[in-house]
Tab-separated table of N, CA and C in Angstrom:
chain	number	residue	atom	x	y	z
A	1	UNK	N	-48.436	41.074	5.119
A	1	UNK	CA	-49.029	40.555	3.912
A	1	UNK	C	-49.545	41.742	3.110
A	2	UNK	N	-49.041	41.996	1.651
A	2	UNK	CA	-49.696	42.792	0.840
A	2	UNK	C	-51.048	42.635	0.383
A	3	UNK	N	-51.712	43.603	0.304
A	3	UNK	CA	-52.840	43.651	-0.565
A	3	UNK	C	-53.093	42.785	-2.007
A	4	UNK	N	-51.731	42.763	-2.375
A	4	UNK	CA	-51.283	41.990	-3.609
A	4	UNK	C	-51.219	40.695	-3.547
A	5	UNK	N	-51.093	40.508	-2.511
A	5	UNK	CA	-50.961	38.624	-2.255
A	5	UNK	C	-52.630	37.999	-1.952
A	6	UNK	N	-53.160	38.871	-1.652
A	6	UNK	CA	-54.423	38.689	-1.287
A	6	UNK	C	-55.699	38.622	-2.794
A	7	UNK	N	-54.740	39.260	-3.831
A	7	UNK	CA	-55.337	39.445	-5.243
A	7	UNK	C	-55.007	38.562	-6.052
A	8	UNK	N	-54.069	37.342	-5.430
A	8	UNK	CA	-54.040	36.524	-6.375
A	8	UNK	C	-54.954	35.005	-6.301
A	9	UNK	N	-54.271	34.328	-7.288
A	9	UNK	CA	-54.997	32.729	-7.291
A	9	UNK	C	-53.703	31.906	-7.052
A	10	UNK	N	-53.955	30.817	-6.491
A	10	UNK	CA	-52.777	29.800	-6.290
A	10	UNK	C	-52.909	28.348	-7.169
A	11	UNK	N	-51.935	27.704	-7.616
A	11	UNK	CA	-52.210	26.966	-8.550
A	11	UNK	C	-50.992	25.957	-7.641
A	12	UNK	N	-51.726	24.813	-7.446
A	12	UNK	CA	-50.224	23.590	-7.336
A	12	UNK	C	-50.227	22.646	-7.371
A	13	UNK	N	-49.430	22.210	-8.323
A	13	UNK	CA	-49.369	21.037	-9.736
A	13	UNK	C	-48.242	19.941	-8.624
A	14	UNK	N	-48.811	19.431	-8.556
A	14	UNK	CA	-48.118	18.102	-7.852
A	14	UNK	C	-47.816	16.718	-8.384
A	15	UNK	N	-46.291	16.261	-8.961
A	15	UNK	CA	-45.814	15.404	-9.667
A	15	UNK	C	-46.320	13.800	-8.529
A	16	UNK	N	-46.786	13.026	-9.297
A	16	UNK	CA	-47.429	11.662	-8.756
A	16	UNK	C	-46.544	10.356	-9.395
A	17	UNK	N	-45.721	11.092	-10.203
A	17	UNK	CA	-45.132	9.869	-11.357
A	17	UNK	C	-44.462	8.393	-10.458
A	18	UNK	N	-44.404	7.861	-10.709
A	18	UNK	CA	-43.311	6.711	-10.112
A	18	UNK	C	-42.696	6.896	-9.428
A	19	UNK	N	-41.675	7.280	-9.618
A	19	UNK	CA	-40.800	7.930	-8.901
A	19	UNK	C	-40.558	8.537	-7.487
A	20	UNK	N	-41.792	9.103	-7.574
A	20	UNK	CA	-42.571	9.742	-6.057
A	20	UNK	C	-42.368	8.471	-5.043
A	21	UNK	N	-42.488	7.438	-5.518
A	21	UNK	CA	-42.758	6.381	-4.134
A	21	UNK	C	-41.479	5.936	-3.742
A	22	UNK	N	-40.156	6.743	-4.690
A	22	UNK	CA	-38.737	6.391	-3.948
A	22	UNK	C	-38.697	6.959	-2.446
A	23	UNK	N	-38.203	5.915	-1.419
A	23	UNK	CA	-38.160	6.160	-0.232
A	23	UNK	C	-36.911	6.526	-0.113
A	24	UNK	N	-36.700	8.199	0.395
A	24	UNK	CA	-34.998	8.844	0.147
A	24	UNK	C	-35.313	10.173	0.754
A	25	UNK	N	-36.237	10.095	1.247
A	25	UNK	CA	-36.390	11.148	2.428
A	25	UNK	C	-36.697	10.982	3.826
A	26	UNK	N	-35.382	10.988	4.677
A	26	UNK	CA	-35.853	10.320	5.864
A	26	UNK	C	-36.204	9.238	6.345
A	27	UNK	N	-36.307	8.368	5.582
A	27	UNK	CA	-36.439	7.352	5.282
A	27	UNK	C	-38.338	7.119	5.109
A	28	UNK	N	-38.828	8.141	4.711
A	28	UNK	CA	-40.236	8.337	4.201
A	28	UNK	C	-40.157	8.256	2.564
A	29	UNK	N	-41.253	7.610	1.950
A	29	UNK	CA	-41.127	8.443	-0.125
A	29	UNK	C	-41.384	9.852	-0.023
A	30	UNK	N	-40.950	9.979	-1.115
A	30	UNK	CA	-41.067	11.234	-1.667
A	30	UNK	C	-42.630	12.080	-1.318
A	31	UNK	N	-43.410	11.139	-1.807
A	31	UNK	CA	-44.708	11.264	-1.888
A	31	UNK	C	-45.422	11.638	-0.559
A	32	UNK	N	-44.913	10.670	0.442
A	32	UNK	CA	-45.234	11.585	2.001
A	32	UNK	C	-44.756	12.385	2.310
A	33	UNK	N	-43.192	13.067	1.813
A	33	UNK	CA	-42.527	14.273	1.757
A	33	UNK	C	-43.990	15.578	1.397
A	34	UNK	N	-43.688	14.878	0.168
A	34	UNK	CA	-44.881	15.970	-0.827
A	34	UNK	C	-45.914	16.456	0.029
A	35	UNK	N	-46.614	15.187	0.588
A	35	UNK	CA	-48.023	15.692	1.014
A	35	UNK	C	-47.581	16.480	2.591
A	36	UNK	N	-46.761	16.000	3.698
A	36	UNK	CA	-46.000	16.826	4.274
A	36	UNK	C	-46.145	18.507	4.018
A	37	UNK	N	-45.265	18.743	2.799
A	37	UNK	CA	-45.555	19.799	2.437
A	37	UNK	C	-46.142	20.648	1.506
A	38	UNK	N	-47.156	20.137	0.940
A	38	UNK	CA	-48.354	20.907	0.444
A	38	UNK	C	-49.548	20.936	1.565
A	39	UNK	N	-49.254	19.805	2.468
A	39	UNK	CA	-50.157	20.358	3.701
A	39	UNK	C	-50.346	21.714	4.444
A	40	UNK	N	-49.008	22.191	4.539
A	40	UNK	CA	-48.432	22.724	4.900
A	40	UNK	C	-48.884	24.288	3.896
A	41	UNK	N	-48.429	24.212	2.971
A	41	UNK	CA	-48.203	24.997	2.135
A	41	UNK	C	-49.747	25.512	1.335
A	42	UNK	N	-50.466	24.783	1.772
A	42	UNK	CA	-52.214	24.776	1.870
A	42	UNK	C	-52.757	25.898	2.537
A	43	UNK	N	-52.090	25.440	3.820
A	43	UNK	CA	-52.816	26.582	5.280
A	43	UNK	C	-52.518	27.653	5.110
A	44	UNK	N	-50.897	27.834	4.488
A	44	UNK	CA	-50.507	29.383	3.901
A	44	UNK	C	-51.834	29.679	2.851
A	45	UNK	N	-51.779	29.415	1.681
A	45	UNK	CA	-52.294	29.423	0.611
A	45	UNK	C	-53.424	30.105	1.221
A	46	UNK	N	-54.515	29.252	2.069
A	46	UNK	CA	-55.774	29.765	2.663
A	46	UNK	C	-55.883	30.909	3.313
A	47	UNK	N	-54.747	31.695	3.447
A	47	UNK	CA	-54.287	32.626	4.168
A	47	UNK	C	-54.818	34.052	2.997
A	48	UNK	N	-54.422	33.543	1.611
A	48	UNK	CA	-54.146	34.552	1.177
A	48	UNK	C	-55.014	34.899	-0.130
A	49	UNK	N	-55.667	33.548	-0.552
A	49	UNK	CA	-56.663	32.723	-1.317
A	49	UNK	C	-57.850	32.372	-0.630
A	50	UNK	N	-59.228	33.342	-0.375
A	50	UNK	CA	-60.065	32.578	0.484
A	50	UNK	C	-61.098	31.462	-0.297
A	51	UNK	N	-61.068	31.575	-1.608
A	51	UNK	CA	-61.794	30.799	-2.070
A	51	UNK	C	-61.235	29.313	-2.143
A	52	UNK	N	-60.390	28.903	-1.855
A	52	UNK	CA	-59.495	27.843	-2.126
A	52	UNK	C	-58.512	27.927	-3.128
A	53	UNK	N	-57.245	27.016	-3.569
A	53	UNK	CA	-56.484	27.274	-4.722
A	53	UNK	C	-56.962	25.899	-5.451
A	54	UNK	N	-56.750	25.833	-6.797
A	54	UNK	CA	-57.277	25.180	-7.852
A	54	UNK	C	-55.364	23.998	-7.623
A	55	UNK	N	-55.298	22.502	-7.645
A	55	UNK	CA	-54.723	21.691	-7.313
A	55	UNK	C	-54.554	20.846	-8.286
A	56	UNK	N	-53.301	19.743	-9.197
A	56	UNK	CA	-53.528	19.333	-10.086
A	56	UNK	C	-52.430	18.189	-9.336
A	57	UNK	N	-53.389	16.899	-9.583
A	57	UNK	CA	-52.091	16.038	-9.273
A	57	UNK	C	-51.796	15.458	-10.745
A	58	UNK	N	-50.734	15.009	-11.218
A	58	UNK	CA	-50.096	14.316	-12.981
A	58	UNK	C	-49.275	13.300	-12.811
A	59	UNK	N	-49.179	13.049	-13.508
A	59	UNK	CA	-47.901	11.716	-14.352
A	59	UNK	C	-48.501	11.567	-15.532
A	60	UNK	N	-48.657	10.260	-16.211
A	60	UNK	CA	-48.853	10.343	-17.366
A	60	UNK	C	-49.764	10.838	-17.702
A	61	UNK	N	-50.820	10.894	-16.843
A	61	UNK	CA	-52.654	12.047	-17.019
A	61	UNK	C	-52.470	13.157	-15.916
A	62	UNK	N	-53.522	14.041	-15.542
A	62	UNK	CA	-53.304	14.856	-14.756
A	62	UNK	C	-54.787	15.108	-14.017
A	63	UNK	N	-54.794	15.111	-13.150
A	63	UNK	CA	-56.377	15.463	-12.538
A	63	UNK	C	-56.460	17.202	-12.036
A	64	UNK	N	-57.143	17.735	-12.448
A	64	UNK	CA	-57.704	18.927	-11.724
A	64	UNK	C	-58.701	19.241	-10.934
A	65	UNK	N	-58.123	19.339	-9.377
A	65	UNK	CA	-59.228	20.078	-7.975
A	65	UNK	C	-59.460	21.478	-7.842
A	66	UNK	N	-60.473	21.862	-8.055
A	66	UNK	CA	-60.832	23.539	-7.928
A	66	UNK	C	-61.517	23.499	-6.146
A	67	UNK	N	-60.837	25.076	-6.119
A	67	UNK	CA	-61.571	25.181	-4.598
A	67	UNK	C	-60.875	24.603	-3.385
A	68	UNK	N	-59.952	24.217	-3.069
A	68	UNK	CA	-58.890	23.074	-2.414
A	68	UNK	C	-59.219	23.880	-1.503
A	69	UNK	N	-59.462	23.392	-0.478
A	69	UNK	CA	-58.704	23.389	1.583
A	69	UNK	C	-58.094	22.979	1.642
A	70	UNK	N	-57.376	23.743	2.796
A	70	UNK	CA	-56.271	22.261	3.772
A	70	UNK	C	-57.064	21.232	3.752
A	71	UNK	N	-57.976	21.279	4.440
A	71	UNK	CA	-58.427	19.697	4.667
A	71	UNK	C	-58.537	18.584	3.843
A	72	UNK	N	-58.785	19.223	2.374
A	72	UNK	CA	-59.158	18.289	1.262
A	72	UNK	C	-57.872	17.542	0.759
A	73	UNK	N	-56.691	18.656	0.806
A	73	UNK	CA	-55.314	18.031	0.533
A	73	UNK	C	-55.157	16.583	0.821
A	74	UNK	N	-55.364	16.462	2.714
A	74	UNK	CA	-54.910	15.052	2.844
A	74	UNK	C	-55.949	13.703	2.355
A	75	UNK	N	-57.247	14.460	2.009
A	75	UNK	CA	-58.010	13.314	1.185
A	75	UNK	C	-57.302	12.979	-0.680
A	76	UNK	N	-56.581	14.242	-1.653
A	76	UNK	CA	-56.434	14.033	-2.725
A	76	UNK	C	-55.607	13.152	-2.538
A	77	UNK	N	-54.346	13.182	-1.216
A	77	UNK	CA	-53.321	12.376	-1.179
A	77	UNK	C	-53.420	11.094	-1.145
A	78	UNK	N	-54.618	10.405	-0.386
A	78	UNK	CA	-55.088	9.700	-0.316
A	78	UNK	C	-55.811	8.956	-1.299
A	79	UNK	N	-56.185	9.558	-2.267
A	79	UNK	CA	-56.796	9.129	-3.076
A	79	UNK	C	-55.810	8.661	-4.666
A	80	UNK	N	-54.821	9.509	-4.661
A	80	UNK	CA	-53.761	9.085	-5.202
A	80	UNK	C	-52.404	8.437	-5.366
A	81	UNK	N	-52.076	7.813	-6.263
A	81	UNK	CA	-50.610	7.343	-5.445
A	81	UNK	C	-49.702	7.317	-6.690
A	82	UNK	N	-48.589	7.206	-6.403
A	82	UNK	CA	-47.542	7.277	-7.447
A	82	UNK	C	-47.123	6.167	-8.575
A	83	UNK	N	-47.342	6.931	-9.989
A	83	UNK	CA	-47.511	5.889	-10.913
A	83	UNK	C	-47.740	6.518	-11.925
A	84	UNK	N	-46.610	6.284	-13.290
A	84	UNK	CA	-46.527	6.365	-14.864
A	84	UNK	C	-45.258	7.219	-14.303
A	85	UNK	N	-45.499	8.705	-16.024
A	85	UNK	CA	-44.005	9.046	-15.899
A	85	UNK	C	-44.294	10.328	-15.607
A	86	UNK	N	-43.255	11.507	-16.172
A	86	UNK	CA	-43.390	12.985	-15.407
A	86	UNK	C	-43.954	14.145	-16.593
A	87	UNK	N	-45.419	13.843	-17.085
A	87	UNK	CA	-45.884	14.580	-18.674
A	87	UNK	C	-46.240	15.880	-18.330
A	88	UNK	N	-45.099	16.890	-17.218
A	88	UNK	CA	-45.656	17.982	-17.040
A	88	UNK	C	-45.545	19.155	-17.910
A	89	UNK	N	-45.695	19.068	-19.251
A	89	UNK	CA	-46.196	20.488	-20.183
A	89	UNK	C	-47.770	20.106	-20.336
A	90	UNK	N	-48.227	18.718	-20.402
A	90	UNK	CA	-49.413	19.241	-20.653
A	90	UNK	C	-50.215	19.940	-19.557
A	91	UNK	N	-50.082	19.428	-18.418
A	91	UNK	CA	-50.914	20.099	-16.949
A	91	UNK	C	-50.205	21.511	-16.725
A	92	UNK	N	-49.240	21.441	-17.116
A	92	UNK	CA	-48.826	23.180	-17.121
A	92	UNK	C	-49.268	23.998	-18.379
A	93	UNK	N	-49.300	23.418	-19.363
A	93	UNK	CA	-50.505	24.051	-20.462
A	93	UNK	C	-51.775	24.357	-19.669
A	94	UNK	N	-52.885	23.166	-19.011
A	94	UNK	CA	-53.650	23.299	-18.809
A	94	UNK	C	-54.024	24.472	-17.454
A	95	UNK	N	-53.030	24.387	-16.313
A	95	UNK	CA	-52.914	25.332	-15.196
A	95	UNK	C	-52.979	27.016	-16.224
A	96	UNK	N	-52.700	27.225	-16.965
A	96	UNK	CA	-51.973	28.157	-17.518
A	96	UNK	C	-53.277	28.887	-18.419
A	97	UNK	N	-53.625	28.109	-19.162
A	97	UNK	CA	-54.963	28.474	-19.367
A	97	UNK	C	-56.161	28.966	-19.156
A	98	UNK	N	-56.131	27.782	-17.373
A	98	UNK	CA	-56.610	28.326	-16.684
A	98	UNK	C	-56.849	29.595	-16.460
A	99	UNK	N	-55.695	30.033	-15.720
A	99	UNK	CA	-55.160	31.269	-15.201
A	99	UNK	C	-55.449	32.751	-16.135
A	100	UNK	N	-54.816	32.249	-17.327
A	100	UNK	CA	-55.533	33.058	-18.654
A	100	UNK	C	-57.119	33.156	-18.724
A	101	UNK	N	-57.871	32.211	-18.263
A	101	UNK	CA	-59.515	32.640	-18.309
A	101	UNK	C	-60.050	33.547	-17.028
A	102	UNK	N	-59.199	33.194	-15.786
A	102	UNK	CA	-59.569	33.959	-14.751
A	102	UNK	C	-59.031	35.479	-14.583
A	103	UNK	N	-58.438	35.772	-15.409
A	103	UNK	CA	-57.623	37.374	-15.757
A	103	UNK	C	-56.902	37.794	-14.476
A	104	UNK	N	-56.801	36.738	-13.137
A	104	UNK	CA	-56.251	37.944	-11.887
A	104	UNK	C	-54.847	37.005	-11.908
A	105	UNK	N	-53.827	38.139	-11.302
A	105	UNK	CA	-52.376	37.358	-11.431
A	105	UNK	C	-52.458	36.235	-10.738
A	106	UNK	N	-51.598	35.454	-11.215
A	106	UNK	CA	-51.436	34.467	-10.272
A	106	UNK	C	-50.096	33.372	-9.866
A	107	UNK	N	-50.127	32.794	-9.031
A	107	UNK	CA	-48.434	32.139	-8.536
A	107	UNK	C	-48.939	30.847	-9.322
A	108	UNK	N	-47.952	29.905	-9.454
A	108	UNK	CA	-48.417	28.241	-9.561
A	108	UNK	C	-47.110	28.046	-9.174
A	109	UNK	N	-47.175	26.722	-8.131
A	109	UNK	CA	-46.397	26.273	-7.599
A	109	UNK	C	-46.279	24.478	-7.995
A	110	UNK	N	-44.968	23.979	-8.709
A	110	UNK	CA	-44.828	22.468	-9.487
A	110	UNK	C	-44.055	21.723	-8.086
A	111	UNK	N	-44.436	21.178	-7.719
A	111	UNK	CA	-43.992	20.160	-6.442
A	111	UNK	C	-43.756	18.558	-7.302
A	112	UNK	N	-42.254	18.381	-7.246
A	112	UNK	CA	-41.722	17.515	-8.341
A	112	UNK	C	-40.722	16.806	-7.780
A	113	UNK	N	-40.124	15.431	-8.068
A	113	UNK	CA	-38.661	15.301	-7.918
A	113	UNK	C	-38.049	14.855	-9.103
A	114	UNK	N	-38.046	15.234	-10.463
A	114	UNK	CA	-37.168	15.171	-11.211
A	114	UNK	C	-37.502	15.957	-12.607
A	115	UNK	N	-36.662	15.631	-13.752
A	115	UNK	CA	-36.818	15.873	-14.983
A	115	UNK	C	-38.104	15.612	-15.379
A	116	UNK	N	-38.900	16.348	-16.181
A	116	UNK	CA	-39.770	16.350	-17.125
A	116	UNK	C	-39.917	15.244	-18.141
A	117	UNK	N	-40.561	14.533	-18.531
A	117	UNK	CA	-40.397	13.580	-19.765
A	117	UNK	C	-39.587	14.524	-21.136
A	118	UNK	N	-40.505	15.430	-21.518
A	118	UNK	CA	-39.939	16.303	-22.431
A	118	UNK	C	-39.714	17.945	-21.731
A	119	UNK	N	-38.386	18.048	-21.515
A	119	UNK	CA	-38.281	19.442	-20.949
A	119	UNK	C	-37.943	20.660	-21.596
A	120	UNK	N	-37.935	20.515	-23.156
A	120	UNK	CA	-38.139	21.370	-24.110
A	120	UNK	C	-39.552	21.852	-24.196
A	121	UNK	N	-40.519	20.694	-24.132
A	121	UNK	CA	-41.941	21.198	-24.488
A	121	UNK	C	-42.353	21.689	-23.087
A	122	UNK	N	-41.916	21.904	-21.990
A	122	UNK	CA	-42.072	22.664	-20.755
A	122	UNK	C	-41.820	23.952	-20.904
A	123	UNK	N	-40.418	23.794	-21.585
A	123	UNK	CA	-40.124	25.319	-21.770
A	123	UNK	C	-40.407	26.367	-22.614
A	124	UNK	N	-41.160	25.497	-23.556
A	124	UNK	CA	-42.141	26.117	-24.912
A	124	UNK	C	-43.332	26.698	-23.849
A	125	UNK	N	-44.018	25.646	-23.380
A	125	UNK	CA	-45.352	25.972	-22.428
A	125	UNK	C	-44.927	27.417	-21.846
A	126	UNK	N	-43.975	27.654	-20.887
A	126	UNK	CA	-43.757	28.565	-20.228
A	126	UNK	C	-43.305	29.878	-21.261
A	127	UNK	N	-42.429	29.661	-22.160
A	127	UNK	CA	-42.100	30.689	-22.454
A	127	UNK	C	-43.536	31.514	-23.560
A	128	UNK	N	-44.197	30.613	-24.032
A	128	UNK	CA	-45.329	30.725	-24.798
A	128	UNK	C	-46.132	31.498	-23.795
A	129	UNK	N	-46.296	31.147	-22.457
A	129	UNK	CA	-47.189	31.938	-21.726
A	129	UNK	C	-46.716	33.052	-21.237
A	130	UNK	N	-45.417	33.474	-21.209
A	130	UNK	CA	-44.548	34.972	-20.503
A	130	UNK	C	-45.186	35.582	-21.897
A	131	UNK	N	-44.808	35.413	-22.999
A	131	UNK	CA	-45.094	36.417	-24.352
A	131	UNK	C	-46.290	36.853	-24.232
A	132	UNK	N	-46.984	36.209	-23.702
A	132	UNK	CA	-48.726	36.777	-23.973
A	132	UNK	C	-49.244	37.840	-22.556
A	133	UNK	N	-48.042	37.963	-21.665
A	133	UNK	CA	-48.297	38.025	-20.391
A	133	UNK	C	-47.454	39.800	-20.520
A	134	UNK	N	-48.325	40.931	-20.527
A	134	UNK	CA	-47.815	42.222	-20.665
A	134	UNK	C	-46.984	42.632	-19.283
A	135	UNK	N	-47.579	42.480	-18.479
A	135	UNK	CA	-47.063	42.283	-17.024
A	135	UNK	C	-46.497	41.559	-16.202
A	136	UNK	N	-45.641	40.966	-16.026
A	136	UNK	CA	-44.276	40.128	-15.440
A	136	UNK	C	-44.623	39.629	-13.775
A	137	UNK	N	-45.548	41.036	-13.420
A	137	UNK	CA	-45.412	40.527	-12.132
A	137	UNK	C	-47.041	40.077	-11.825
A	138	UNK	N	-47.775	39.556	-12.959
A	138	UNK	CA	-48.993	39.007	-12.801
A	138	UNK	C	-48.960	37.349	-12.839
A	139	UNK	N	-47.863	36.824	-12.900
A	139	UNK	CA	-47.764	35.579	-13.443
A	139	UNK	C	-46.036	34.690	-12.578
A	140	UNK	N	-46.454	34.211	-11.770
A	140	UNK	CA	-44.741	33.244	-10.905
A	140	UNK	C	-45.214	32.304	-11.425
A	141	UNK	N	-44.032	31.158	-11.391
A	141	UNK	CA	-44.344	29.829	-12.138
A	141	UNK	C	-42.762	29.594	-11.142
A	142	UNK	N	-43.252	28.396	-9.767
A	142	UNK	CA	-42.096	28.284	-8.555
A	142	UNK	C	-42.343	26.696	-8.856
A	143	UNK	N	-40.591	26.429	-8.839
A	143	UNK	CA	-40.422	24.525	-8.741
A	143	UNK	C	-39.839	24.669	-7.439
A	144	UNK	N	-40.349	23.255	-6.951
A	144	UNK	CA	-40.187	22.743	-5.890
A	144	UNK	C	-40.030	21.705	-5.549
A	145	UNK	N	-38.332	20.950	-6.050
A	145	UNK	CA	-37.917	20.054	-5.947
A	145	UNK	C	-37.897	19.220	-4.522
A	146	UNK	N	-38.482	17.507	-5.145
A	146	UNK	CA	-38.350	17.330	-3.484
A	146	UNK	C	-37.711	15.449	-3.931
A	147	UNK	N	-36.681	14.962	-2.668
A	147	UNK	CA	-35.637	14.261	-2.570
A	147	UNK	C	-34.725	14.779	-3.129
C-alpha cells in the first residue's frame, strides 16, 4: 500500500433506483449483490481511509453518509430500498463538490446497474470537474456495474 492511497478520501455513490430489486444475480437482486459488495469494499476502504468514507445512496433523490464504517454499511442497506429512477449527475455534482471543498485527492466509486436517466448531463458533471482539476491523478471517478 502506498503512502498515496493512504492520502486519499473515498466516495461511494450507490444506485437504489428500481431497478436494483431485479432478481438476476444468482438468483439474489441486484441490491443484495450491491450491499454484498460495498460490504466488502468498505473493509478495504477502512484500510486506507481511517476516518471513514463519505457514502451516497440515489435514485430520484440522493442521501449523503459522512464518516461510513463497515459496520454502518449493512444498517444504510437496511434502511434503504430500491425505488424511482437513475438521477445520477446530480449526486455526482454533489460528491464532487464535495471533494472540491476537502482539497485532498480523491477516488469515488458509482455502484450501478444501468444507464443514467440523462447521460449527457453525467458527462457534463464529469468533464466540468476534470477542467478544474490541474492534476489528473488527484481525482478517479470508477463505475461499477452490477447484474
Amino acid at each position: 500500500m502506498t503512502n498515496a492511497a493512504l492520502q486519499r478520501d473515498y466516495t461511494v455513490i450507490i444506485d437504489r433506483s428500481s431497478s436494483m430489486s431485479t432478481e438476476d444475480v444468482n438468483g439474489r437482486s441486484r441490491w443484495a449483490a450491491a450491499q454484498e459488495g460495498v460490504e466488502g469494499l468498505a473493509r478495504k476502504i477502512a484500510t486506507l481511509d481511517a476516518d471513514g468514507f463519505d457514502l451516497y445512496t440515489f435514485a430520484t433523490t440522493f442521501k449523503r453518509y459522512e464518516n461510513v464504517t463497515p459496520e454502518r454499511v449493512t444498517q444504510i442497506f437496511t434502511e434503504s430500498e430500491p425505488n424511482g429512477s437513475t438521477q445520477l449527475d446530480t449526486v455526482l455534482a454533489d460528491a464532487l463538490k464535495h471533494y472540491s471543498a476537502k482539497g485532498k485527492p480523491a477516488t469515488i466509486i458509482v455502484v450501478t446497474d444501468g444507464a443514467p436517466n440523462d447521460q449527457a448531463a453525467v458527462v457534463k458533471v464529469i468533464v466540468d470537474a476534470s477542467k478544474k482539476e490541474p492534476n489528473g491523478e488527484n481525482l478517479a471517478i470508477q463505475f461499477l456495474q452490477i447484474g
